[in-house]
Short mmCIF file of C-alpha atoms in Angstrom, two decimals:
data_model
loop_
_atom_site.label_atom_id
_atom_site.label_comp_id
_atom_site.label_asym_id
_atom_site.label_seq_id
_atom_site.Cartn_x
_atom_site.Cartn_y
_atom_site.Cartn_z
CA SER A 1 -42.20 -53.20 54.40
CA ARG A 2 -44.65 -52.87 51.53
CA PRO A 3 -46.20 -55.25 48.99
CA SER A 4 -43.76 -56.51 46.40
CA GLY A 5 -45.38 -59.60 44.94
CA LEU A 6 -42.80 -62.32 44.42
CA PHE A 7 -40.00 -59.76 44.29
CA GLN A 8 -37.77 -58.71 47.18
CA ASN A 9 -38.49 -55.05 46.56
CA GLY A 10 -41.70 -53.51 45.24
CA LEU A 11 -39.68 -51.16 43.05
CA TYR A 12 -38.30 -54.14 41.10
CA LEU A 13 -41.86 -55.25 40.45
CA ALA A 14 -42.78 -51.74 39.27
CA GLU A 15 -39.77 -51.56 36.92
CA PHE A 16 -40.60 -54.91 35.39
CA SER A 17 -44.30 -54.03 35.16
CA ALA A 18 -43.47 -50.84 33.27
CA LEU A 19 -41.55 -52.91 30.71
CA VAL A 20 -44.42 -55.36 30.30
CA LEU A 21 -47.00 -52.56 30.22
CA VAL A 22 -45.31 -50.67 27.40
CA ALA A 23 -44.83 -53.87 25.40
CA LEU A 24 -48.51 -54.74 25.75
CA LEU A 25 -49.61 -51.20 24.87
CA GLY A 26 -47.25 -51.22 21.89
CA HIS A 27 -49.05 -54.30 20.59
CA GLY A 28 -52.47 -52.77 21.24
CA MET A 29 -53.30 -55.23 24.02
CA TRP A 30 -55.06 -52.64 26.22
CA ARG A 31 -57.00 -55.09 28.39
CA TRP A 32 -53.93 -57.12 29.26
CA ALA A 33 -52.02 -53.92 29.99
CA LEU A 34 -54.52 -53.10 32.73
CA LEU A 35 -53.21 -56.11 34.65
CA CYS A 36 -49.87 -54.32 35.06
CA LEU A 37 -51.36 -51.30 36.81
CA PRO A 38 -51.73 -52.90 40.27
CA ALA A 39 -48.01 -53.74 40.27
CA LEU A 40 -47.21 -50.09 39.57
CA LEU A 41 -49.67 -48.85 42.17
CA LEU A 42 -48.40 -51.13 44.96
CA VAL A 43 -45.20 -49.12 45.23
CA VAL A 44 -45.28 -45.68 46.80
CA THR A 45 -44.46 -43.39 43.86
CA PRO A 46 -42.18 -45.55 41.69
CA ARG A 47 -40.41 -42.52 40.17
CA GLY A 48 -38.15 -44.32 37.69
CA PRO A 49 -40.85 -46.51 36.12
CA ILE A 50 -43.32 -43.60 35.93
CA LEU A 51 -40.72 -41.39 34.25
CA ALA A 52 -39.77 -44.24 31.90
CA LEU A 53 -43.42 -44.67 30.87
CA ALA A 54 -43.74 -40.92 30.36
CA VAL A 55 -40.66 -40.82 28.10
CA ALA A 56 -41.94 -43.80 26.10
CA GLY A 57 -45.31 -42.06 25.83
CA LEU A 58 -43.53 -38.92 24.63
CA ALA A 59 -41.71 -40.97 21.97
CA ALA A 60 -45.00 -42.54 20.84
CA VAL A 61 -46.77 -39.16 20.67
CA TRP A 62 -43.79 -37.53 18.91
CA SER A 63 -43.87 -40.16 16.16
CA ARG A 64 -47.49 -39.27 15.43
CA SER A 65 -47.60 -35.51 16.01
CA LYS A 66 -44.60 -33.22 16.50
CA LEU A 67 -46.82 -30.49 17.98
CA TRP A 68 -48.29 -32.73 20.70
CA GLY A 69 -44.86 -34.25 21.21
CA LEU A 70 -43.49 -30.77 21.89
CA VAL A 71 -46.33 -30.09 24.34
CA CYS A 72 -45.53 -33.34 26.16
CA ALA A 73 -41.80 -32.54 26.16
CA ILE A 74 -42.51 -29.16 27.75
CA ALA A 75 -44.63 -30.87 30.44
CA LEU A 76 -41.94 -33.50 31.21
CA PRO A 77 -39.84 -31.30 33.59
CA GLY A 78 -43.02 -30.64 35.58
CA LEU A 79 -43.58 -34.37 35.94
CA ILE A 80 -39.98 -34.85 37.07
CA SER A 81 -40.36 -32.09 39.66
CA ALA A 82 -43.62 -33.58 40.92
CA LEU A 83 -42.03 -37.02 41.27
CA ILE A 84 -39.18 -35.55 43.31
CA ILE A 85 -41.55 -33.54 45.52
CA LEU A 86 -43.81 -36.54 46.14
CA ARG A 87 -40.94 -38.69 47.43
CA PRO A 88 -37.77 -36.67 48.05
CA ALA A 89 -36.23 -39.05 50.60
CA THR A 90 -33.68 -40.87 48.44
CA VAL A 91 -32.89 -38.13 45.92
CA GLY A 92 -29.95 -36.79 47.95
CA GLU A 93 -28.59 -40.28 48.56
CA ARG A 94 -28.69 -41.10 44.86
CA LEU A 95 -27.00 -37.83 43.89
CA ALA A 96 -24.24 -38.52 46.43
CA THR A 97 -23.83 -42.07 45.10
CA TRP A 98 -23.69 -40.85 41.49
CA MET A 99 -21.15 -38.14 42.30
CA ALA A 100 -18.92 -40.54 44.26
CA THR A 101 -19.07 -43.08 41.44
CA ALA A 102 -18.37 -40.46 38.76
CA ASN A 103 -15.37 -39.18 40.73
CA HIS A 104 -13.83 -42.68 40.69
CA LEU A 105 -14.22 -43.49 36.99
CA THR A 106 -11.10 -44.68 35.16
CA PHE A 107 -10.44 -45.42 31.51
CA TRP A 108 -10.12 -49.20 31.98
CA GLY A 109 -12.56 -49.58 34.85
CA ALA A 110 -12.25 -51.44 38.13
CA GLY A 111 -13.46 -54.85 36.90
CA LEU A 112 -16.77 -56.69 36.82
CA GLY A 113 -18.48 -56.74 40.19
CA ALA A 114 -16.02 -54.25 41.70
CA TYR A 115 -18.67 -51.65 42.50
CA PHE A 116 -20.18 -53.70 45.32
CA GLY A 117 -16.85 -54.00 47.09
CA ASP A 118 -15.69 -50.45 46.42
CA ALA A 119 -18.94 -48.59 47.22
CA PRO A 120 -18.30 -48.18 50.97
CA LEU A 121 -14.82 -46.81 50.24
CA MET A 122 -16.16 -44.35 47.67
CA LEU A 123 -18.92 -43.05 49.90
CA GLY A 124 -16.85 -42.97 53.07
CA GLY A 125 -18.76 -42.35 56.29
CA ASP A 126 -21.72 -40.89 54.37
CA ALA A 127 -23.08 -44.29 53.44
CA ALA A 128 -26.05 -45.26 55.58
CA MET A 129 -25.97 -48.72 54.05
CA ARG A 130 -23.91 -50.72 51.61
CA ASN A 131 -25.06 -50.03 48.05
CA LEU A 132 -25.40 -53.14 45.94
CA HIS A 133 -25.49 -50.98 42.82
CA ALA A 134 -24.94 -47.35 41.82
CA ASN A 135 -28.66 -46.86 41.02
CA ASN A 136 -27.53 -45.88 37.53
CA ASP A 137 -26.52 -48.72 35.24
CA PHE A 138 -24.60 -46.41 32.92
CA LEU A 139 -22.39 -45.17 35.76
CA GLU A 140 -21.93 -48.67 37.13
CA ILE A 141 -20.96 -50.05 33.72
CA ALA A 142 -18.52 -47.16 33.25
CA TYR A 143 -17.05 -47.75 36.73
CA GLU A 144 -16.64 -51.50 36.32
CA MET A 145 -15.79 -51.80 32.61
CA GLY A 146 -14.31 -48.38 31.89
CA PHE A 147 -14.57 -46.56 28.62
CA PRO A 148 -14.31 -49.70 26.42
CA GLY A 149 -17.17 -51.52 28.19
CA PHE A 150 -19.27 -48.37 28.42
CA SER A 151 -18.81 -47.76 24.68
CA LEU A 152 -19.85 -51.33 23.88
CA ALA A 153 -22.95 -51.03 26.10
CA LEU A 154 -23.98 -47.78 24.37
CA ALA A 155 -23.34 -49.33 20.96
CA PHE A 156 -25.49 -52.33 21.89
CA LEU A 157 -28.39 -50.11 22.98
CA GLY A 158 -27.90 -47.93 19.90
CA VAL A 159 -28.14 -50.93 17.59
CA LEU A 160 -31.33 -52.05 19.33
CA ILE A 161 -32.93 -48.60 19.00
CA PHE A 162 -31.75 -48.17 15.40
CA THR A 163 -33.05 -51.59 14.37
CA ALA A 164 -36.40 -51.02 16.06
CA SER A 165 -36.69 -47.51 14.57
CA ASN A 166 -36.21 -48.64 10.97
CA GLU A 167 -39.21 -50.91 10.89
CA ALA A 168 -42.84 -49.82 10.87
CA SER A 169 -44.47 -53.03 12.09
CA LYS A 170 -46.28 -53.11 15.41
CA SER A 171 -43.69 -55.47 16.88
CA TYR A 172 -40.83 -53.10 16.16
CA VAL A 173 -42.71 -50.08 17.52
CA ALA A 174 -43.37 -52.01 20.73
CA ALA A 175 -39.70 -53.06 20.85
CA LYS A 176 -38.55 -49.47 20.45
CA LEU A 177 -40.79 -48.29 23.29
CA LEU A 178 -39.63 -51.20 25.45
CA ILE A 179 -35.98 -50.25 24.88
CA ILE A 180 -36.75 -46.62 25.73
CA VAL A 181 -38.34 -47.67 29.04
CA PHE A 182 -35.35 -49.91 29.79
CA ILE A 183 -32.85 -47.09 29.05
CA VAL A 184 -34.69 -44.60 31.26
CA GLU A 185 -34.90 -47.16 34.05
CA MET A 186 -31.14 -47.70 33.64
CA CYS A 187 -30.63 -44.02 34.53
CA PHE A 188 -32.31 -44.37 37.93
CA GLY A 189 -31.97 -48.01 38.89
CA PHE A 190 -30.21 -51.18 37.88
CA PRO A 191 -32.50 -53.20 35.57
CA TYR A 192 -29.41 -54.37 33.66
CA SER A 193 -28.40 -56.34 36.76
CA LEU A 194 -31.80 -57.86 37.49
CA PRO A 195 -32.71 -61.07 35.64
CA TRP A 196 -36.40 -60.29 35.01
CA SER A 197 -35.73 -56.92 33.36
CA ALA A 198 -32.40 -57.66 31.67
#
């Protein structure tokens, strides 16, 4: 229904482009980064990728100036509100999906791939369509793999952030920003389940 490049959904292209964009900017490759902008602009308000870029930008600014980082942090809720107002259509659906998934969490989880089969049962008659994913990788990991799998996933991301934070080289700064974008996208989509972003 709208341009998506070689991807099935334009939002996937925007999520991937945000990852590439922040990596290029982290390495100071400004001209190459401009090539990612059309992919972000093809999608009508890609909220998750825009928010992910904003949070990565906040992290970059914070590392240089705490004052400007605080100013950006204060402005972040305004950006979130604007993104919701610009495209409110799926916000309610996502909240319903997240609540249904959270209400069915167990300590051991339901098993890998169980979310796809269980989603219609969790959502009942409220589901307009079958959800392939929970649109929140953290919730989906917790649902499928329970507390042990969720803990391991958080530990993995924590190790990546910690390792990238303890080095000052340009490559590690870019890696840290890339991980931040990925984590924020995990909160609103499912990049963990898509091969080009994972």
